[in-house]
PDB file of C-alpha atoms in Angstrom:
ATOM      1  CA  MET A   1      45.691 -14.430  74.492  1.00  0.00           C
ATOM      2  CA  LYS A   2      47.425 -16.623  71.935  1.00  0.00           C
ATOM      3  CA  LYS A   3      48.567 -18.866  74.597  1.00  0.00           C
ATOM      4  CA  MET A   4      44.911 -19.072  75.660  1.00  0.00           C
ATOM      5  CA  LEU A   5      43.764 -19.934  71.784  1.00  0.00           C
ATOM      6  CA  GLY A   6      46.759 -22.347  71.721  1.00  0.00           C
ATOM      7  CA  ILE A   7      46.028 -24.491  75.218  1.00  0.00           C
ATOM      8  CA  LEU A   8      42.388 -24.363  74.119  1.00  0.00           C
ATOM      9  CA  GLY A   9      43.257 -25.623  70.695  1.00  0.00           C
ATOM     10  CA  GLY A  10      45.055 -28.675  72.144  1.00  0.00           C
ATOM     11  CA  ILE A  11      42.948 -29.674  74.316  1.00  0.00           C
ATOM     12  CA  GLY A  12      40.446 -30.152  71.729  1.00  0.00           C
ATOM     13  CA  LEU A  13      43.237 -31.640  69.502  1.00  0.00           C
ATOM     14  CA  ALA A  14      43.403 -34.026  73.481  1.00  0.00           C
ATOM     15  CA  VAL A  15      39.726 -34.419  73.534  1.00  0.00           C
ATOM     16  CA  ALA A  16      39.311 -35.137  69.282  1.00  0.00           C
ATOM     17  CA  VAL A  17      42.251 -38.060  69.765  1.00  0.00           C
ATOM     18  CA  THR A  18      40.767 -39.313  72.877  1.00  0.00           C
ATOM     19  CA  ALA A  19      37.423 -39.887  71.247  1.00  0.00           C
ATOM     20  CA  ILE A  20      38.706 -41.594  67.415  1.00  0.00           C
ATOM     21  CA  LEU A  21      39.957 -44.033  69.747  1.00  0.00           C
ATOM     22  CA  LEU A  22      36.888 -44.828  71.930  1.00  0.00           C
ATOM     23  CA  SER A  23      35.060 -45.239  68.904  1.00  0.00           C
ATOM     24  CA  ARG A  24      37.835 -47.619  67.560  1.00  0.00           C
ATOM     25  CA  GLU A  25      37.613 -49.921  70.268  1.00  0.00           C
ATOM     26  CA  GLU A  26      34.324 -50.044  70.695  1.00  0.00           C
ATOM     27  CA  LYS A  27      34.137 -51.419  66.637  1.00  0.00           C
ATOM     28  CA  GLU A  28      36.990 -53.726  67.309  1.00  0.00           C
ATOM     29  CA  GLU A  29      35.292 -55.184  70.104  1.00  0.00           C
ATOM     30  CA  PRO A  30      32.009 -57.547  68.900  1.00  0.00           C
ATOM     31  CA  LYS A  31      29.108 -57.605  70.860  1.00  0.00           C
ATOM     32  CA  LYS A  32      29.038 -60.948  72.222  1.00  0.00           C
ATOM     33  CA  GLU A  33      25.730 -62.223  71.414  1.00  0.00           C
ATOM     34  CA  ILE A  34      24.040 -66.382  72.487  1.00  0.00           C
ATOM     35  CA  LYS A  35      21.333 -66.849  70.077  1.00  0.00           C
ATOM     36  CA  TYR A  36      18.312 -69.489  71.598  1.00  0.00           C
ATOM     37  CA  LYS A  37      16.231 -70.919  69.868  1.00  0.00           C
ATOM     38  CA  GLU A  38      12.995 -73.239  70.667  1.00  0.00           C
ATOM     39  CA  VAL A  39      12.163 -76.361  68.132  1.00  0.00           C
ATOM     40  CA  ASP A  40       9.856 -78.989  69.060  1.00  0.00           C
ATOM     41  CA  PHE A  41      11.862 -82.509  67.579  1.00  0.00           C
ATOM     42  CA  LEU A  42      15.534 -81.671  67.665  1.00  0.00           C
ATOM     43  CA  ASP A  43      17.363 -84.871  65.346  1.00  0.00           C
ATOM     44  CA  MET A  44      20.697 -84.948  63.961  1.00  0.00           C
ATOM     45  CA  ALA A  45      19.844 -83.776  60.237  1.00  0.00           C
ATOM     46  CA  TYR A  46      19.315 -80.149  62.158  1.00  0.00           C
ATOM     47  CA  VAL A  47      22.703 -80.608  64.313  1.00  0.00           C
ATOM     48  CA  LYS A  48      24.490 -81.328  60.583  1.00  0.00           C
ATOM     49  CA  LYS A  49      23.125 -78.640  59.146  1.00  0.00           C
ATOM     50  CA  TYR A  50      23.899 -75.873  62.161  1.00  0.00           C
ATOM     51  CA  PHE A  51      27.515 -76.611  62.370  1.00  0.00           C
ATOM     52  CA  SER A  52      27.814 -76.663  58.391  1.00  0.00           C
ATOM     53  CA  GLU A  53      26.585 -73.697  58.074  1.00  0.00           C
ATOM     54  CA  LYS A  54      29.156 -72.320  61.017  1.00  0.00           C
ATOM     55  CA  TYR A  55      31.803 -74.677  60.770  1.00  0.00           C
ATOM     56  CA  LYS A  56      34.419 -73.067  57.615  1.00  0.00           C
ATOM     57  CA  GLU A  57      33.905 -69.736  58.703  1.00  0.00           C
ATOM     58  CA  VAL A  58      34.581 -70.958  62.521  1.00  0.00           C
ATOM     59  CA  ILE A  59      37.517 -73.315  60.957  1.00  0.00           C
ATOM     60  CA  GLU A  60      39.517 -69.984  58.767  1.00  0.00           C
ATOM     61  CA  LYS A  61      39.450 -68.553  61.912  1.00  0.00           C
ATOM     62  CA  ARG A  62      40.541 -70.653  64.539  1.00  0.00           C
ATOM     63  CA  PRO A  63      41.974 -73.900  62.631  1.00  0.00           C
ATOM     64  CA  LYS A  64      42.094 -75.707  66.125  1.00  0.00           C
ATOM     65  CA  SER A  65      38.489 -75.841  66.910  1.00  0.00           C
ATOM     66  CA  LEU A  66      36.422 -77.986  67.883  1.00  0.00           C
ATOM     67  CA  PRO A  67      32.013 -77.971  67.147  1.00  0.00           C
ATOM     68  CA  ILE A  68      30.061 -79.296  70.535  1.00  0.00           C
ATOM     69  CA  ILE A  69      26.932 -79.701  71.923  1.00  0.00           C
ATOM     70  CA  LEU A  70      26.584 -80.004  76.271  1.00  0.00           C
ATOM     71  CA  LYS A  71      23.458 -80.708  77.763  1.00  0.00           C
ATOM     72  CA  LEU A  72      21.600 -79.330  80.230  1.00  0.00           C
ATOM     73  CA  ASP A  73      18.624 -81.071  82.003  1.00  0.00           C
ATOM     74  CA  ALA A  74      15.776 -78.802  82.926  1.00  0.00           C
ATOM     75  CA  GLU A  75      12.432 -79.999  84.811  1.00  0.00           C
ATOM     76  CA  GLU A  76      10.332 -80.063  81.761  1.00  0.00           C
ATOM     77  CA  ILE A  77      12.636 -79.343  78.797  1.00  0.00           C
ATOM     78  CA  SER A  78      16.408 -80.149  77.283  1.00  0.00           C
ATOM     79  CA  LEU A  79      18.589 -77.339  76.718  1.00  0.00           C
ATOM     80  CA  TYR A  80      21.295 -78.032  73.966  1.00  0.00           C
ATOM     81  CA  ILE A  81      24.810 -75.582  73.633  1.00  0.00           C
ATOM     82  CA  PHE A  82      25.969 -76.032  70.062  1.00  0.00           C
ATOM     83  CA  THR A  83      29.208 -74.262  69.706  1.00  0.00           C
ATOM     84  CA  PHE A  84      32.681 -74.346  68.986  1.00  0.00           C
ATOM     85  CA  TYR A  85      35.586 -74.853  71.588  1.00  0.00           C
ATOM     86  CA  ASP A  86      39.190 -73.369  70.467  1.00  0.00           C
ATOM     87  CA  GLU A  87      41.081 -75.553  72.003  1.00  0.00           C
ATOM     88  CA  GLU A  88      44.753 -73.285  71.273  1.00  0.00           C
ATOM     89  CA  ARG A  89      42.802 -70.774  73.335  1.00  0.00           C
ATOM     90  CA  GLY A  90      40.985 -72.949  75.819  1.00  0.00           C
ATOM     91  CA  GLU A  91      38.061 -71.019  74.907  1.00  0.00           C
ATOM     92  CA  ILE A  92      33.940 -71.472  73.713  1.00  0.00           C
ATOM     93  CA  ILE A  93      33.571 -69.275  70.853  1.00  0.00           C
ATOM     94  CA  SER A  94      30.510 -67.347  71.992  1.00  0.00           C
ATOM     95  CA  LYS A  95      29.905 -65.937  68.593  1.00  0.00           C
ATOM     96  CA  LYS A  96      28.874 -69.167  67.613  1.00  0.00           C
ATOM     97  CA  THR A  97      26.930 -70.540  70.264  1.00  0.00           C
ATOM     98  CA  ARG A  98      23.199 -71.289  70.037  1.00  0.00           C
ATOM     99  CA  ILE A  99      20.658 -72.395  72.696  1.00  0.00           C
ATOM    100  CA  VAL A 100      18.535 -75.188  71.520  1.00  0.00           C
ATOM    101  CA  SER A 101      15.298 -75.507  73.534  1.00  0.00           C
ATOM    102  CA  ALA A 102      14.129 -79.585  72.834  1.00  0.00           C
ATOM    103  CA  LYS A 103      10.706 -80.240  73.295  1.00  0.00           C
ATOM    104  CA  THR A 104      11.545 -83.977  72.372  1.00  0.00           C
ATOM    105  CA  THR A 105      14.411 -85.408  70.545  1.00  0.00           C
ATOM    106  CA  SER A 106      14.779 -88.438  68.022  1.00  0.00           C
ATOM    107  CA  GLN A 107      16.114 -91.718  68.968  1.00  0.00           C
ATOM    108  CA  ASP A 108      19.642 -90.993  67.102  1.00  0.00           C
ATOM    109  CA  PHE A 109      20.145 -88.215  68.970  1.00  0.00           C
ATOM    110  CA  LYS A 110      19.482 -89.861  72.317  1.00  0.00           C
ATOM    111  CA  ASP A 111      22.012 -92.581  70.857  1.00  0.00           C
ATOM    112  CA  ALA A 112      24.615 -90.169  69.912  1.00  0.00           C
ATOM    113  CA  PHE A 113      24.710 -88.193  73.540  1.00  0.00           C
ATOM    114  CA  GLY A 114      24.537 -92.019  75.522  1.00  0.00           C
ATOM    115  CA  ASP A 115      24.808 -91.595  79.050  1.00  0.00           C
ATOM    116  CA  LYS A 116      27.576 -88.453  78.418  1.00  0.00           C
ATOM    117  CA  ASP A 117      26.344 -84.643  78.869  1.00  0.00           C
ATOM    118  CA  LEU A 118      28.709 -83.691  75.949  1.00  0.00           C
ATOM    119  CA  LEU A 119      29.099 -84.544  72.396  1.00  0.00           C
ATOM    120  CA  ILE A 120      32.191 -83.656  70.413  1.00  0.00           C
ATOM    121  CA  LEU A 121      31.448 -83.546  66.462  1.00  0.00           C
ATOM    122  CA  ASN A 122      34.659 -85.005  63.875  1.00  0.00           C
TER     123      ASN A 122
END
């Protein structure tokens, strides 16, 4: 009987340790969320505000990151992906990514892109 209780106690301990480890893994890997925003008018002031709010936090954690905007043209609306590219890891920081859907854009915003689909901000 004591042997049986020892085995059950060992199994209970193993289950508890496994549960703790699994819950710790879930906490360490946050969900990756890409935010979406619709705007009627997109200009460089919006771009400056967005990146100035995120830049310091990103650079502190990943100093080799660049703020970038990717342009995707859909049928009647333009989509822009505001994000950071980590040069050291060679990846986009999805947690700091926003897709912006713009009905119209300012002339200075259009001029910044020119005929390119990628804008790297300094």
